[in-house]
Short mmCIF file of C-alpha atoms in Angstrom, two decimals:
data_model
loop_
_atom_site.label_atom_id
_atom_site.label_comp_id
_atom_site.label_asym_id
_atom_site.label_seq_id
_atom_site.Cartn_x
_atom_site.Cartn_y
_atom_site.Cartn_z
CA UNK A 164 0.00 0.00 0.00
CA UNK A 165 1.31 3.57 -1.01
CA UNK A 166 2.52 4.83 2.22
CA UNK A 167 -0.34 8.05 3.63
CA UNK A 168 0.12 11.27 5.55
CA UNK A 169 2.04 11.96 8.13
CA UNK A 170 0.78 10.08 11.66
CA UNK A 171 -0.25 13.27 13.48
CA UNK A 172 0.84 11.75 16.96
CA UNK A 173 4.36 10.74 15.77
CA UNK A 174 4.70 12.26 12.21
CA UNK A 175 5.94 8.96 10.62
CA UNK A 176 3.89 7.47 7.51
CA UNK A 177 2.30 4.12 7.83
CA UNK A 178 1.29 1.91 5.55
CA UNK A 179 -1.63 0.69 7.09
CA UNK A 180 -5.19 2.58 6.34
CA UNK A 181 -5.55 5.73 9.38
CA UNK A 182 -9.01 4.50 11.41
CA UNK A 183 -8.81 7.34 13.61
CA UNK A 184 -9.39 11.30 12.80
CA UNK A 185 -9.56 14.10 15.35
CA UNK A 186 -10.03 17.61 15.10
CA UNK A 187 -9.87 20.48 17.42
CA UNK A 188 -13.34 22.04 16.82
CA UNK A 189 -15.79 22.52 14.31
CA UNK A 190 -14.58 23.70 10.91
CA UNK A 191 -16.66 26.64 11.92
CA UNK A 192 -14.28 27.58 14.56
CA UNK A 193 -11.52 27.76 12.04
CA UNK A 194 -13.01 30.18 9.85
CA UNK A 195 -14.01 32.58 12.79
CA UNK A 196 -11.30 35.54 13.21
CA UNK A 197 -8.80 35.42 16.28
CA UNK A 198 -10.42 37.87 17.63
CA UNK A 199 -13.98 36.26 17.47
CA UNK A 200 -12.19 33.17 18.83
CA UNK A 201 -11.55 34.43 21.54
CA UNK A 202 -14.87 36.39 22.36
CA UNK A 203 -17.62 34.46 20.75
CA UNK A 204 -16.06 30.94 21.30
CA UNK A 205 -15.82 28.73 24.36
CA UNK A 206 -13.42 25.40 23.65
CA UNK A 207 -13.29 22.47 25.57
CA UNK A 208 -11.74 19.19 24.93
CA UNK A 209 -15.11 17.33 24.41
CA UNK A 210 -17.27 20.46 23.33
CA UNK A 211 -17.72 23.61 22.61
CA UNK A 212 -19.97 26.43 21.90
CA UNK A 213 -19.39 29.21 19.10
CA UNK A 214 -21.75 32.30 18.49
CA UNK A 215 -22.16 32.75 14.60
CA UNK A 216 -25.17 34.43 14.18
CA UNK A 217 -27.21 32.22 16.57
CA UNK A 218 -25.66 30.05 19.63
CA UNK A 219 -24.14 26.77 18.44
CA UNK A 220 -22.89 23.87 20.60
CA UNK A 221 -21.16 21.05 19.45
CA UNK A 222 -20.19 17.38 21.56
CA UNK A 223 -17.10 15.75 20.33
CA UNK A 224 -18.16 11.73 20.21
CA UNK A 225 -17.03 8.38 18.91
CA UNK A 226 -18.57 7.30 15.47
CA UNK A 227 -17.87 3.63 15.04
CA UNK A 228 -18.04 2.62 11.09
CA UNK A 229 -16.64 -0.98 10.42
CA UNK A 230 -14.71 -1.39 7.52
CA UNK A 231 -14.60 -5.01 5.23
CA UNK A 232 -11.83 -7.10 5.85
CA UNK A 233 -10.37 -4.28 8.60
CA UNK A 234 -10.43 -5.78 12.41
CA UNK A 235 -10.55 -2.16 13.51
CA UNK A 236 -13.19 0.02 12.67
CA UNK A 237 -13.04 3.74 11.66
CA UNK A 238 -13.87 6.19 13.84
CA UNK A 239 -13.50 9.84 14.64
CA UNK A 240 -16.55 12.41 14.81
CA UNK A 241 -16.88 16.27 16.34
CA UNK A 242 -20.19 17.33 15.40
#
């Protein structure tokens, strides 16, 4: 298998399929200004809340998805 990107824990490239994904927040937290970060955002390692035009929580949580022929399943949500 064509080796993947860079393991984001130890930066080395495996050759096995990544099961796991994490982010640090929403994708709408990365489009908010530093600024409105840091006034109309509240991050936590499990969830958050942003305030874009509205109040918006979001729970980080596990999303189990098996994969065929793969003992481990894939897995990774924040949503």
């Amino acid at each position: 298998m064509k080796r993947l990107m860079p393991c984001a824990l130890c930066g080395e490239r495996h050759d096995e399929l990544p099961t796991e994904y994490e982010t640090l927040g929403p994708v709408y937290s990365e489009q908010m200004s530093e600024k409105e970060q840091e006034t109309k955002s509240e991050m936590h390692n499990t969830w958050c809340v942003l305030e874009l035009e509205g109040l918006h929580c979001f729970v980080k949580g596990i999303l189990e998805l098996p994969i065929a022929e793969q003992d481990v399943p894939f897995w990774g949500l924040h949503g």
